[in-house]
mmCIF file of C-alpha atoms and ligand atoms in Angstrom:
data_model
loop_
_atom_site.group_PDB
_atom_site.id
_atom_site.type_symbol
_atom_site.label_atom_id
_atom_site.label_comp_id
_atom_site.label_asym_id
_atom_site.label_seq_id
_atom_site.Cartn_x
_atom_site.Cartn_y
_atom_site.Cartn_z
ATOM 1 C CA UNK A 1 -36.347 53.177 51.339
ATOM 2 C CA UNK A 2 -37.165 49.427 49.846
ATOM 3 C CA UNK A 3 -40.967 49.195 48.663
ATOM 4 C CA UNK A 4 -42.629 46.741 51.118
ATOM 5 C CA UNK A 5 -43.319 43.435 50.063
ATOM 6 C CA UNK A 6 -46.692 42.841 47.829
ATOM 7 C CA UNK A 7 -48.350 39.943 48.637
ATOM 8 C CA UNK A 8 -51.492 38.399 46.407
ATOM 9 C CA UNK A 9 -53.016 35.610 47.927
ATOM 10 C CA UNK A 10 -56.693 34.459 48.818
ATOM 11 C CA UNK A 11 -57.811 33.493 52.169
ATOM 12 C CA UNK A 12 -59.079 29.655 51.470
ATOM 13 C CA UNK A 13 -55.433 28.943 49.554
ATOM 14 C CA UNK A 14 -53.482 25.921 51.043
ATOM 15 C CA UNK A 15 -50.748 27.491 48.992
ATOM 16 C CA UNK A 16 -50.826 31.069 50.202
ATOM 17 C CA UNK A 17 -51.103 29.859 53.805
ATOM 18 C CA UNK A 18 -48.002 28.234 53.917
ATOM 19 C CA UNK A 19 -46.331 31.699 52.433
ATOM 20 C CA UNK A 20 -48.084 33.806 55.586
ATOM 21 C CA UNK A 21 -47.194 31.172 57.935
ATOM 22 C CA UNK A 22 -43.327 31.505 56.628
ATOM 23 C CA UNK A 23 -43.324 35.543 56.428
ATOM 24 C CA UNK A 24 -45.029 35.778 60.003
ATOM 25 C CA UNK A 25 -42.458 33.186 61.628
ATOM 26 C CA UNK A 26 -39.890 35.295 59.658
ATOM 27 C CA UNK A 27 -41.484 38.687 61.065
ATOM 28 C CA UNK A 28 -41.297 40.441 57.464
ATOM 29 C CA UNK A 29 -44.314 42.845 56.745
ATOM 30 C CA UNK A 30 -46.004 42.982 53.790
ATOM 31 C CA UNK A 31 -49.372 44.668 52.154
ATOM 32 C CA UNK A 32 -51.586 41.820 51.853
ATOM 33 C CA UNK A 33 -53.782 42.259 48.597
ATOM 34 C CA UNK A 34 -56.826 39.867 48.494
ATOM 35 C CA UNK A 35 -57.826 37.937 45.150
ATOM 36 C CA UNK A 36 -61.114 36.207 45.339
ATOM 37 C CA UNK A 37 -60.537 32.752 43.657
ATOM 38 C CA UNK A 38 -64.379 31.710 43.853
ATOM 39 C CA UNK A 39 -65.308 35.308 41.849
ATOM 40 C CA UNK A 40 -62.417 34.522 39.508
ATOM 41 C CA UNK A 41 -60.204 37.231 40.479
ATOM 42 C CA UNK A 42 -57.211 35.413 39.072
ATOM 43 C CA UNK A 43 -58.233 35.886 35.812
ATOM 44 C CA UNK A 44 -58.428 39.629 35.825
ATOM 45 C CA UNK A 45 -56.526 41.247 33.450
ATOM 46 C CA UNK A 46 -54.268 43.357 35.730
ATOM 47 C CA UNK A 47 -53.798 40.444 38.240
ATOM 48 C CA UNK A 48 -52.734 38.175 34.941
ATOM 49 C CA UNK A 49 -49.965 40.970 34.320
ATOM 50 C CA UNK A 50 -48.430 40.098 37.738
ATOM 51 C CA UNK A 51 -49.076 36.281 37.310
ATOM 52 C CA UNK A 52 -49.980 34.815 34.185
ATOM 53 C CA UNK A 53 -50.241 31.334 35.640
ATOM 54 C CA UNK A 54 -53.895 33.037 37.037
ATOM 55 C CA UNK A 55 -52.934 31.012 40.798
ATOM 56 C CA UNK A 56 -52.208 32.771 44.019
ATOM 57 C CA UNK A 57 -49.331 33.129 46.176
ATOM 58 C CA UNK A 58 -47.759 35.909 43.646
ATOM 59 C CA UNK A 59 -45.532 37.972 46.300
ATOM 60 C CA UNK A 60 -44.089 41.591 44.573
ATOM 61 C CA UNK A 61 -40.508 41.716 45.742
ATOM 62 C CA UNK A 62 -39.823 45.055 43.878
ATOM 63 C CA UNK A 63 -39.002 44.540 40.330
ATOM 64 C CA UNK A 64 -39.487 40.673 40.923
ATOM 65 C CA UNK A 65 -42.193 38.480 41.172
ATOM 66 C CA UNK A 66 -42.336 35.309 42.599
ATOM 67 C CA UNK A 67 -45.515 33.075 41.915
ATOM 68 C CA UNK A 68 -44.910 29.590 43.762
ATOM 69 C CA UNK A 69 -44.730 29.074 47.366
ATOM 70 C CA UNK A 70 -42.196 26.731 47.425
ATOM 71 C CA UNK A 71 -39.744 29.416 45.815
ATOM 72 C CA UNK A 72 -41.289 32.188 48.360
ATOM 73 C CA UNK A 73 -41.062 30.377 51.546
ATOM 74 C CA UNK A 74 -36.729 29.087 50.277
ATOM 75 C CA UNK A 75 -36.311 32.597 49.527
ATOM 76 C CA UNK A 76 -36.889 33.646 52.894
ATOM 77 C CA UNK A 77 -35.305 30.114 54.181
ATOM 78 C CA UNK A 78 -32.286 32.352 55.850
ATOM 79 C CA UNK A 79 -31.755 33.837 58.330
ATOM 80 C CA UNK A 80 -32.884 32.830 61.590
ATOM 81 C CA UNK A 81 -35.244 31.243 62.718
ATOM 82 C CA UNK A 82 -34.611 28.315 60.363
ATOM 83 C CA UNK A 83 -38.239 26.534 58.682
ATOM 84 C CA UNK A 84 -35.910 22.987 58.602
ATOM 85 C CA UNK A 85 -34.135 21.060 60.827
ATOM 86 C CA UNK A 86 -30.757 20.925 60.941
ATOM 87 C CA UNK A 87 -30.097 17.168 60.973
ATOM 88 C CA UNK A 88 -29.702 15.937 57.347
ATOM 89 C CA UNK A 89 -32.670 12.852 57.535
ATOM 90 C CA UNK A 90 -35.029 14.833 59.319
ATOM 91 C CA UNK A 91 -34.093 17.921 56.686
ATOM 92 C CA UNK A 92 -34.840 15.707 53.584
ATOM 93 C CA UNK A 93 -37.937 13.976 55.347
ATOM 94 C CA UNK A 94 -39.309 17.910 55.092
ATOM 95 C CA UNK A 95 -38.246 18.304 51.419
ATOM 96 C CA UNK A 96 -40.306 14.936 50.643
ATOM 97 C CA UNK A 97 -43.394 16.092 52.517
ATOM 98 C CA UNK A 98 -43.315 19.837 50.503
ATOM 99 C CA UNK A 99 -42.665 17.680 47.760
ATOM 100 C CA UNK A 100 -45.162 15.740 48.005
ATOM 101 C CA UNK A 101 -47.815 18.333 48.854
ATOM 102 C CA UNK A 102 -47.054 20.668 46.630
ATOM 103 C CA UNK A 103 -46.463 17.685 42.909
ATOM 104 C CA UNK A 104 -48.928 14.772 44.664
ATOM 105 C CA UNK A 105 -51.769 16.344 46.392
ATOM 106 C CA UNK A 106 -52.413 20.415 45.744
ATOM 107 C CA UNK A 107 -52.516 20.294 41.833
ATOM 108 C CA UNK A 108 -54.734 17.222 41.851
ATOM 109 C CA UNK A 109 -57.435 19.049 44.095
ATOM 110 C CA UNK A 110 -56.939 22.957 43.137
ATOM 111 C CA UNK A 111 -59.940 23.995 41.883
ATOM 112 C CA UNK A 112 -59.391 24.668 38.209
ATOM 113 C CA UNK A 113 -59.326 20.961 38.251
ATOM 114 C CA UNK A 114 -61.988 20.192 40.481
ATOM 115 C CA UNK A 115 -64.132 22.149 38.536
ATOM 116 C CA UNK A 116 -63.244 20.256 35.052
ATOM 117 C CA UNK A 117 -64.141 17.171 36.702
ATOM 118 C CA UNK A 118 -67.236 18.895 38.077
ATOM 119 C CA UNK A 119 -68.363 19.929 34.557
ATOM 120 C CA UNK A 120 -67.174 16.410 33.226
ATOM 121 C CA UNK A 121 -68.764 14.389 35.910
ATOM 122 C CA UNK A 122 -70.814 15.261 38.487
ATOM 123 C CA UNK A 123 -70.177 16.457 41.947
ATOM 124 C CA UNK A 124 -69.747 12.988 43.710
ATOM 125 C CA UNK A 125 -67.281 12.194 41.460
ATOM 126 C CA UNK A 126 -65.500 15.566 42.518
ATOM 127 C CA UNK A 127 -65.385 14.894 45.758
ATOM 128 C CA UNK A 128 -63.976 11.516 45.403
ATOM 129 C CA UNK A 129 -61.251 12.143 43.446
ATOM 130 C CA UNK A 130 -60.473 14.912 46.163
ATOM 131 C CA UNK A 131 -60.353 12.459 48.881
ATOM 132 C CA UNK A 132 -58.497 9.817 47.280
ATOM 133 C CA UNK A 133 -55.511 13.000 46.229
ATOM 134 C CA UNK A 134 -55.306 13.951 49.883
ATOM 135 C CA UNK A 135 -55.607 10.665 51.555
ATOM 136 C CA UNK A 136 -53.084 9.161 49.150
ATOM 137 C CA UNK A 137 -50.644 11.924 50.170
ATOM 138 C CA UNK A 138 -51.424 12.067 53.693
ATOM 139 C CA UNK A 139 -51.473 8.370 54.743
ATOM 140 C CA UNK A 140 -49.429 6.933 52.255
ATOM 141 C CA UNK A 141 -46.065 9.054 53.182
ATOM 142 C CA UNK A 142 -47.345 12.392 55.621
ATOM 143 C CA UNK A 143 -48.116 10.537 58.532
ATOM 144 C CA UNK A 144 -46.245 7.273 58.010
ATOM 145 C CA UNK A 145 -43.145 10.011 58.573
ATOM 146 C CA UNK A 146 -44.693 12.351 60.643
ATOM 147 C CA UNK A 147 -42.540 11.162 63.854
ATOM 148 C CA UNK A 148 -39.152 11.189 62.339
ATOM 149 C CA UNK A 149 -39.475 14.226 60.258
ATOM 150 C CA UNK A 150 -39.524 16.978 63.017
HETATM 151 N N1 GSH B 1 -47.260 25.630 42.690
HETATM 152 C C1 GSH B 1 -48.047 26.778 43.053
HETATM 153 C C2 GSH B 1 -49.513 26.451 42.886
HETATM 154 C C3 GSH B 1 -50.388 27.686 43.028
HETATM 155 C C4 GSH B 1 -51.866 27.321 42.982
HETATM 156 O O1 GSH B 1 -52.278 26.393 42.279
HETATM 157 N N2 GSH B 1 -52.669 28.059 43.752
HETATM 158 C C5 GSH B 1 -54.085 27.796 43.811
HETATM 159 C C6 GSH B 1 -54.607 28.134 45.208
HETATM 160 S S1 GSH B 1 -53.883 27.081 46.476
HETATM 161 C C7 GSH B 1 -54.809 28.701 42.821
HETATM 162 O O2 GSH B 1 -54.485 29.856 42.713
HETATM 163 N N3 GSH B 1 -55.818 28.158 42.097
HETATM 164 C C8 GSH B 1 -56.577 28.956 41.186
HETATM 165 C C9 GSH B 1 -57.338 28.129 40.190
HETATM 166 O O3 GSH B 1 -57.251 26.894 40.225
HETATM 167 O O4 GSH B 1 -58.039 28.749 39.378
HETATM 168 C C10 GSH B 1 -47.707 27.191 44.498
HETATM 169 O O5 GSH B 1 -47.343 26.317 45.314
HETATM 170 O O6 GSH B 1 -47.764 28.385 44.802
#
C-alpha cells in the first residue's frame, strides 16, 4: 500500500495555504505535520534534513520531496477537477498572477526578510516595506486582471 502523503506546513503560511486549498479541491489525504515558523521550527535539524531551504510547504511524496508550492499544487494539476481554465488567455492570466505572487510579493514579505529589515530598521519601516510588496502586486496587476482571469 503507497505511504500517505507527508505534508509540513505552518498554519499562518500564504504558501502552505495555497497547497491545502489544492489537495482538498483535489480530495487527496495527507498527515498534516505542523512546523511553528514564529518558534523557529524550520530550522530544526531533522526538519532541515527534509528541507534545507528551512521554508514550509515541504510535502513527503514517498522517496520524494517537494519544497515549493508552485511545483506541489502542478503536480497535482491533473486529473479532474482542473485548478485553470481551459481557455488559453484566461489560463496564462493565472500563470501571471502565481507568478507574480509567488517572485513579486511572498519573498519580499516572508519573514526571514521582514525580520532583517526589523533588526536593520525599525518596525515602521517593516511594515512599510510590507505594504508597498503587497499593494504593488495586488493593484498594480491582481486586480487590474481580476475580471478576465477567471
Ligand atoms: N517558493 C516557496 C517559498 C516558501 C516560503 O518562503 N515559505 C515561507 C512561509 S509562506 C517560510 O517558510 N518562511 C520561513 C522563514 O522565512 O523563515 C513556496 O512557494 O513554497
Amino acid at each position: 500500500m503507497k505511504e500517505k502523503l507527508k505534508l509540513y506546513s505552518y498554519w499562518r503560511s500564504s504558501c502552505g495555504h495555497r497547497v491545502r486549498i489544492t489537495l482538498s479541491l483535489k480530495g487527496i489525504e495527507y498527515e498534516y505535520i505542523p512546523v511553528n515558523l514564529l518558534k523557529g521550527e524550520q530550522f530544526d535539524l531533522d526538519f532541515m534534513k527534509i528541507n534545507p531551504m528551512g521554508t514550509v510547504p515541504a510535502l513527503v511524496d514517498g522517496e520524494v520531496v517537494i519544497t515549493d508550492s508552485f511545483a506541489i499544487i502542478m503536480m497535482r494539476s491533473n486529473p479532474e477537477p482542473p485548478l485553470l481554465p481551459r481557455d488559453l488567455h484566461k489560463r496564462a492570466l493565472n500563470y501571471q498572477v502565481a507568478s507574480i505572487i509567488s517572485s513579486g510579493i511572498q519573498p519580499h514579505q516572508n519573514l526571514a526578510v521582514i525580520r532583517y529589515i526589523e533588526e536593520k530598521t525599525n518596525g515602521e519601516e517593516k511594515i512599510a516595506w510590507v505594504n508597498n510588496a503587497i499593494r504593488k502586486g495586488y493593484t498594480g496587476n491582481i486586480i487590474k486582471n481580476q475580471e478576465t482571469c477567471c
